Amino acid sequence: MWNMQSEMRMIPKFMFIEGNHNSQAPFSVPLSQALKVFQEAKRRLSVEAPYLKGPLFLLDLNRVLLDGTTTLNGQQYFVLKTLQAPPGCDSEGDIRLVPYDEHALDLGNLYELFNGKAETVS
């Protein structure tokens, strides 16, 4: 789809993912798979690739990017980053780590994760 959009000069910007998955939904995919799909699709695009962001959770208060995975002290994590937060919130640009689970369909309560109740990664 992105290739067709690019040919029509429609530049894709985001790949959104549902923030609260219904694990019984027929189109649910694990977040690890969604991340792989996005990364592969981005690799296949040429000029527009640097501008693409995803997978992205669109929440009431924040836009949270699933920015990849990392390993610290032998433990693998999903890397989350707040791209946009409401005025007056200090969470914009914050990065959080959530333990990696290749079968996870959601990352828990993202609101609580980014409203200051969780530790920021330093």
Coordinates of N, CA, C and O in Angstrom, one line a residue:
M1 N 0.8 -1.2 0.0 CA 0.0 0.0 0.0 C 0.9 1.3 0.0 O 0.6 2.2 -0.7
W2 N 2.0 1.2 0.8 CA 2.8 2.4 0.9 C 3.5 2.7 -0.5 O 3.6 3.8 -0.9
N3 N 3.8 1.6 -1.2 CA 4.4 1.8 -2.5 C 3.4 2.4 -3.5 O 3.8 3.3 -4.3
M4 N 2.2 2.0 -3.5 CA 1.2 2.6 -4.3 C 0.9 4.0 -3.9 O 0.8 4.9 -4.8
Q5 N 0.9 4.3 -2.6 CA 0.7 5.7 -2.2 C 1.9 6.6 -2.7 O 1.7 7.7 -3.1
S6 N 3.1 6.1 -2.6 CA 4.3 6.8 -3.0 C 4.2 7.1 -4.5 O 4.6 8.2 -4.9
E7 N 3.8 6.1 -5.3 CA 3.7 6.3 -6.7 C 2.7 7.4 -7.1 O 2.8 8.1 -8.1
M8 N 1.7 7.6 -6.2 CA 0.7 8.7 -6.4 C 1.0 10.0 -5.7 O 0.3 10.9 -5.6
R9 N 2.3 10.0 -5.2 CA 2.8 11.2 -4.5 C 2.1 11.5 -3.2 O 2.0 12.6 -2.7
M10 N 1.5 10.4 -2.6 CA 0.9 10.5 -1.3 C 2.0 9.9 -0.3 O 2.2 8.7 -0.3
I11 N 2.6 10.7 0.4 CA 3.8 10.3 1.2 C 3.2 9.8 2.6 O 2.7 10.6 3.4
P12 N 3.4 8.5 2.9 CA 2.9 8.0 4.2 C 3.8 8.5 5.3 O 5.0 8.7 5.1
K13 N 3.2 8.8 6.5 CA 3.9 9.3 7.6 C 4.0 8.4 8.8 O 4.9 8.4 9.5
F14 N 2.8 7.7 9.1 CA 2.7 6.9 10.3 C 2.1 5.6 10.0 O 1.4 5.4 9.0
M15 N 2.5 4.6 10.9 CA 1.8 3.3 10.9 C 1.2 3.3 12.3 O 1.9 3.2 13.3
F16 N -0.1 3.4 12.4 CA -0.8 3.4 13.7 C -1.1 1.9 14.1 O -1.3 1.1 13.3
I17 N -1.1 1.7 15.4 CA -1.5 0.4 16.0 C -2.5 0.7 17.1 O -2.4 1.7 17.8
E18 N -3.4 -0.2 17.3 CA -4.4 0.0 18.3 C -3.7 0.0 19.7 O -2.9 -0.9 20.0
G19 N -4.1 0.9 20.6 CA -3.5 1.0 21.9 C -3.9 0.0 22.9 O -3.2 -0.5 23.7
N20 N -5.2 -0.4 22.8 CA -5.7 -1.4 23.7 C -6.3 -2.6 22.9 O -7.4 -2.6 22.4
H21 N -5.5 -3.6 22.6 CA -5.9 -4.7 21.8 C -6.9 -5.5 22.5 O -6.9 -5.8 23.7
N22 N -7.9 -6.0 21.7 CA -8.8 -7.0 22.1 C -8.1 -8.3 21.7 O -8.0 -8.6 20.5
S23 N -7.6 -9.1 22.6 CA -6.8 -10.3 22.3 C -7.6 -11.3 21.4 O -7.0 -12.2 20.8
Q24 N -8.9 -11.2 21.4 CA -9.7 -12.1 20.6 C -10.0 -11.5 19.2 O -10.6 -12.2 18.4
A25 N -9.6 -10.3 18.9 CA -9.9 -9.7 17.6 C -9.2 -10.5 16.5 O -8.0 -10.9 16.7
P26 N -9.8 -10.7 15.4 CA -9.2 -11.5 14.3 C -8.0 -10.9 13.7 O -7.2 -11.6 13.1
F27 N -7.8 -9.6 13.8 CA -6.7 -8.9 13.1 C -5.6 -8.5 14.1 O -4.7 -7.8 13.7
S28 N -5.7 -9.0 15.3 CA -4.6 -8.7 16.3 C -3.3 -9.4 15.9 O -3.4 -10.5 15.5
V29 N -2.2 -8.7 16.1 CA -0.9 -9.3 15.9 C -0.1 -8.9 17.0 O -0.2 -7.8 17.6
P30 N 0.9 -9.7 17.4 CA 1.8 -9.4 18.5 C 2.6 -8.1 18.1 O 2.9 -7.9 17.0
L31 N 2.9 -7.3 19.1 CA 3.6 -6.1 18.9 C 5.0 -6.4 18.3 O 5.5 -5.6 17.4
S32 N 5.6 -7.5 18.6 CA 6.9 -7.8 18.0 C 6.8 -8.0 16.5 O 7.6 -7.6 15.7
Q33 N 5.6 -8.6 16.1 CA 5.4 -8.8 14.7 C 5.1 -7.5 14.0 O 5.5 -7.2 12.9
A34 N 4.3 -6.6 14.6 CA 3.9 -5.3 14.1 C 5.2 -4.5 13.9 O 5.4 -3.8 12.8
L35 N 6.1 -4.6 14.8 CA 7.4 -3.9 14.7 C 8.2 -4.4 13.5 O 8.7 -3.6 12.7
K36 N 8.2 -5.7 13.3 CA 9.0 -6.3 12.2 C 8.3 -5.9 10.8 O 9.0 -5.6 9.9
V37 N 7.0 -5.9 10.8 CA 6.3 -5.6 9.6 C 6.6 -4.1 9.2 O 6.9 -3.8 8.0
F38 N 6.6 -3.2 10.2 CA 6.9 -1.8 9.9 C 8.3 -1.7 9.4 O 8.6 -1.0 8.5
Q39 N 9.3 -2.3 10.1 CA 10.7 -2.1 9.8 C 11.0 -2.7 8.4 O 11.7 -2.1 7.6
E40 N 10.3 -3.8 8.0 CA 10.5 -4.3 6.6 C 9.9 -3.4 5.6 O 10.5 -3.2 4.5
A41 N 8.7 -2.9 5.9 CA 8.0 -2.0 4.9 C 8.9 -0.7 4.8 O 9.0 -0.2 3.6
K42 N 9.4 -0.2 5.8 CA 10.2 1.0 5.7 C 11.5 0.7 4.9 O 11.9 1.6 4.1
R43 N 12.1 -0.4 5.1 CA 13.3 -0.8 4.3 C 13.0 -0.8 2.8 O 13.8 -0.5 2.0
R44 N 11.8 -1.2 2.4 CA 11.4 -1.3 1.0 C 11.1 0.0 0.4 O 11.1 0.1 -0.9
L45 N 10.9 1.0 1.1 CA 10.6 2.3 0.6 C 12.0 3.0 0.4 O 12.9 2.8 1.0
S46 N 12.0 4.0 -0.5 CA 13.2 4.7 -0.8 C 13.3 6.1 -0.1 O 13.6 6.2 1.0
V47 N 12.8 7.1 -0.8 CA 13.0 8.5 -0.4 C 12.2 8.8 0.9 O 12.7 9.5 1.7
E48 N 11.0 8.3 1.0 CA 10.1 8.6 2.1 C 10.5 8.0 3.4 O 10.1 8.4 4.5
A49 N 11.3 7.0 3.4 CA 11.6 6.2 4.6 C 12.1 7.0 5.8 O 11.6 6.7 6.9
P50 N 12.9 8.0 5.6 CA 13.3 8.7 6.8 C 12.2 9.5 7.6 O 12.3 9.8 8.7
Y51 N 11.1 9.7 6.9 CA 10.0 10.5 7.5 C 8.9 9.6 8.1 O 8.0 10.1 8.8
L52 N 9.0 8.3 7.9 CA 8.0 7.3 8.5 C 8.3 7.1 10.0 O 9.4 7.0 10.4
K53 N 7.2 7.0 10.7 CA 7.2 6.7 12.1 C 6.2 5.6 12.4 O 5.1 5.6 11.9
G54 N 6.6 4.7 13.3 CA 5.7 3.6 13.6 C 6.4 2.5 14.3 O 7.7 2.5 14.3
P55 N 5.7 1.6 14.7 CA 4.3 1.6 15.0 C 4.0 2.7 16.1 O 4.8 2.8 17.0
L56 N 2.9 3.3 16.0 CA 2.5 4.5 16.8 C 1.2 4.2 17.5 O 0.2 3.8 16.9
F57 N 1.2 4.4 18.8 CA -0.1 4.3 19.6 C -0.7 5.7 19.7 O 0.0 6.6 20.1
L58 N -1.9 5.9 19.4 CA -2.6 7.1 19.5 C -3.5 7.1 20.7 O -4.5 6.4 20.7
L59 N -3.1 7.8 21.8 CA -3.8 7.8 23.0 C -4.6 9.1 23.2 O -4.3 10.1 22.5
D60 N -5.4 9.2 24.2 CA -6.1 10.5 24.4 C -5.1 11.6 24.7 O -5.3 12.7 24.3
L61 N -4.1 11.3 25.5 CA -3.2 12.4 25.9 C -1.8 12.3 25.2 O -1.2 13.3 25.2
N62 N -1.4 11.2 24.7 CA 0.0 11.1 24.2 C -0.1 10.3 22.8 O -1.0 9.5 22.6
R63 N 1.0 10.6 22.1 CA 1.3 9.7 20.9 C 2.6 9.0 21.3 O 3.6 9.7 21.6
V64 N 2.5 7.7 21.3 CA 3.6 6.9 21.8 C 4.1 6.0 20.7 O 3.4 5.3 20.1
L65 N 5.5 6.1 20.4 CA 6.1 5.4 19.4 C 6.7 4.1 20.0 O 7.5 4.2 21.0
L66 N 6.5 3.0 19.3 CA 7.2 1.7 19.6 C 8.4 1.8 18.8 O 8.4 1.5 17.6
D67 N 9.5 2.2 19.4 CA 10.7 2.6 18.6 C 11.7 1.5 18.4 O 12.8 1.7 17.9
G68 N 11.4 0.3 18.8 CA 12.3 -0.8 18.6 C 12.5 -1.6 19.9 O 11.6 -1.6 20.8
T69 N 13.6 -2.3 19.9 CA 13.9 -3.1 21.1 C 15.4 -2.8 21.4 O 16.2 -2.4 20.6
T70 N 15.7 -3.1 22.7 CA 17.1 -3.0 23.1 C 17.3 -4.1 24.2 O 16.4 -4.6 24.8
T71 N 18.6 -4.3 24.5 CA 18.9 -5.3 25.5 C 19.8 -4.6 26.5 O 20.8 -3.9 26.2
L72 N 19.5 -4.7 27.8 CA 20.2 -4.1 28.9 C 20.5 -5.2 29.9 O 19.5 -5.9 30.4
N73 N 21.7 -5.4 30.3 CA 22.0 -6.4 31.3 C 21.4 -7.8 31.0 O 20.9 -8.5 31.9
G74 N 21.4 -8.2 29.7 CA 20.9 -9.5 29.3 C 19.4 -9.5 29.2 O 18.9 -10.6 28.8
Q75 N 18.7 -8.5 29.5 CA 17.2 -8.5 29.4 C 16.8 -7.7 28.2 O 17.3 -6.5 28.0
Q76 N 15.9 -8.2 27.4 CA 15.4 -7.5 26.2 C 14.1 -6.7 26.6 O 13.3 -7.1 27.4
Y77 N 14.0 -5.5 26.0 CA 12.9 -4.5 26.2 C 12.4 -4.0 24.9 O 13.1 -3.8 24.0
F78 N 11.1 -3.6 25.0 CA 10.5 -2.7 23.9 C 10.9 -1.3 24.3 O 10.9 -1.0 25.5
V79 N 11.3 -0.5 23.4 CA 11.6 0.9 23.6 C 10.4 1.8 23.2 O 10.0 1.7 22.0
L80 N 9.9 2.5 24.1 CA 8.7 3.4 23.8 C 9.2 4.9 24.0 O 9.9 5.2 24.9
K81 N 8.7 5.7 23.1 CA 9.0 7.2 23.2 C 7.8 8.0 23.0 O 7.0 7.7 22.1
T82 N 7.6 9.0 23.8 CA 6.4 9.9 23.6 C 6.8 10.9 22.6 O 7.8 11.7 22.7
L83 N 6.1 10.9 21.5 CA 6.3 11.9 20.4 C 5.6 13.2 20.6 O 6.0 14.3 20.2
Q84 N 4.4 13.1 21.2 CA 3.6 14.3 21.4 C 2.8 14.1 22.8 O 2.3 13.0 23.0
A85 N 2.8 15.2 23.5 CA 2.0 15.2 24.8 C 1.3 16.5 24.9 O 1.6 17.5 24.2
P86 N 0.2 16.5 25.7 CA -0.6 17.7 25.7 C 0.2 18.9 26.4 O 1.2 18.6 27.1
P87 N -0.2 20.1 26.1 CA 0.5 21.3 26.7 C 0.5 21.1 28.3 O -0.5 20.7 28.9
G88 N 1.6 21.5 28.9 CA 1.7 21.4 30.3 C 2.2 20.1 30.8 O 2.6 19.9 32.0
C89 N 2.3 19.1 30.0 CA 2.8 17.8 30.4 C 4.3 17.7 30.1 O 4.8 18.3 29.1
D90 N 5.0 17.1 31.0 CA 6.5 17.0 30.8 C 6.9 15.7 30.2 O 8.1 15.4 30.2
S91 N 6.0 14.9 29.7 CA 6.3 13.6 29.2 C 6.8 13.6 27.8 O 7.3 12.5 27.3
E92 N 6.6 14.7 27.0 CA 7.0 14.6 25.6 C 8.5 14.4 25.5 O 9.4 15.0 26.2
G93 N 8.9 13.4 24.7 CA 10.3 13.0 24.5 C 10.8 12.0 25.5 O 11.9 11.4 25.4
D94 N 9.9 11.6 26.5 CA 10.3 10.6 27.5 C 10.5 9.2 26.8 O 9.7 8.9 25.9
I95 N 11.4 8.5 27.3 CA 11.6 7.1 26.8 C 11.4 6.2 27.9 O 11.8 6.4 29.1
R96 N 10.6 5.1 27.7 CA 10.4 4.1 28.7 C 10.7 2.7 28.1 O 10.6 2.5 26.9
L97 N 11.1 1.8 29.0 CA 11.4 0.4 28.6 C 10.3 -0.5 29.2 O 10.0 -0.3 30.3
V98 N 9.8 -1.4 28.4 CA 8.8 -2.4 28.8 C 9.4 -3.7 28.5 O 9.9 -4.0 27.4
P99 N 9.4 -4.7 29.4 CA 10.0 -6.0 29.2 C 9.4 -6.6 27.9 O 8.2 -6.6 27.6
Y100 N 10.3 -7.1 27.1 CA 9.9 -7.7 25.8 C 9.2 -9.0 26.0 O 9.6 -9.8 26.8
D101 N 8.1 -9.2 25.2 CA 7.4 -10.4 25.2 C 6.9 -10.6 23.7 O 6.1 -9.7 23.2
E102 N 7.5 -11.5 23.0 CA 7.2 -11.6 21.6 C 5.7 -11.9 21.3 O 5.2 -11.8 20.2
H103 N 4.9 -12.3 22.3 CA 3.5 -12.6 22.1 C 2.6 -11.5 22.7 O 1.4 -11.6 22.5
A104 N 3.2 -10.5 23.2 CA 2.3 -9.4 23.8 C 1.5 -8.7 22.7 O 2.0 -8.3 21.7
L105 N 0.2 -8.5 23.0 CA -0.7 -7.8 22.1 C -0.8 -6.3 22.6 O -1.4 -5.5 21.8
D106 N -0.4 -6.0 23.8 CA -0.4 -4.6 24.2 C 0.7 -4.4 25.2 O 1.4 -5.3 25.6
L107 N 0.9 -3.2 25.6 CA 2.0 -2.9 26.5 C 1.5 -2.4 27.9 O 2.2 -1.6 28.6
G108 N 0.3 -2.8 28.3 CA -0.2 -2.4 29.5 C -0.9 -1.0 29.4 O -1.2 -0.6 28.3
N109 N -1.0 -0.4 30.5 CA -1.6 0.9 30.6 C -0.6 2.0 30.2 O 0.2 2.4 31.1
L110 N -0.6 2.4 29.0 CA 0.4 3.4 28.5 C 0.2 4.8 29.1 O 1.1 5.5 29.3
Y111 N -1.1 5.1 29.5 CA -1.3 6.3 30.2 C -0.5 6.4 31.5 O 0.2 7.4 31.8
E112 N -0.6 5.4 32.3 CA 0.1 5.3 33.6 C 1.6 5.3 33.4 O 2.4 5.9 34.1
L113 N 2.1 4.7 32.3 CA 3.5 4.6 32.0 C 4.1 6.0 31.7 O 5.2 6.3 32.1
F114 N 3.3 6.9 31.1 CA 3.8 8.2 30.7 C 3.2 9.3 31.5 O 3.5 10.5 31.1
N115 N 2.5 9.1 32.6 CA 2.0 10.2 33.3 C 2.9 10.5 34.6 O 2.4 11.2 35.5
G116 N 4.1 10.0 34.6 CA 5.0 10.4 35.7 C 5.0 9.3 36.8 O 5.8 9.5 37.8
K117 N 4.2 8.3 36.7 CA 4.2 7.3 37.8 C 5.3 6.2 37.6 O 5.6 5.4 38.4
A118 N 5.9 6.2 36.4 CA 6.9 5.2 36.1 C 8.3 5.9 36.0 O 8.4 7.1 35.7
E119 N 9.3 5.1 36.2 CA 10.7 5.7 36.1 C 11.1 6.0 34.6 O 10.8 5.2 33.8
T120 N 11.7 7.1 34.4 CA 12.3 7.4 33.1 C 13.6 6.8 33.0 O 14.4 6.7 33.9
V121 N 13.9 6.3 31.8 CA 15.1 5.6 31.5 C 16.2 6.7 31.3 O 16.0 7.8 30.7
S122 N 17.3 6.5 32.0 CA 18.4 7.5 31.9 C 19.6 7.0 31.3 O 19.8 5.8 31.1

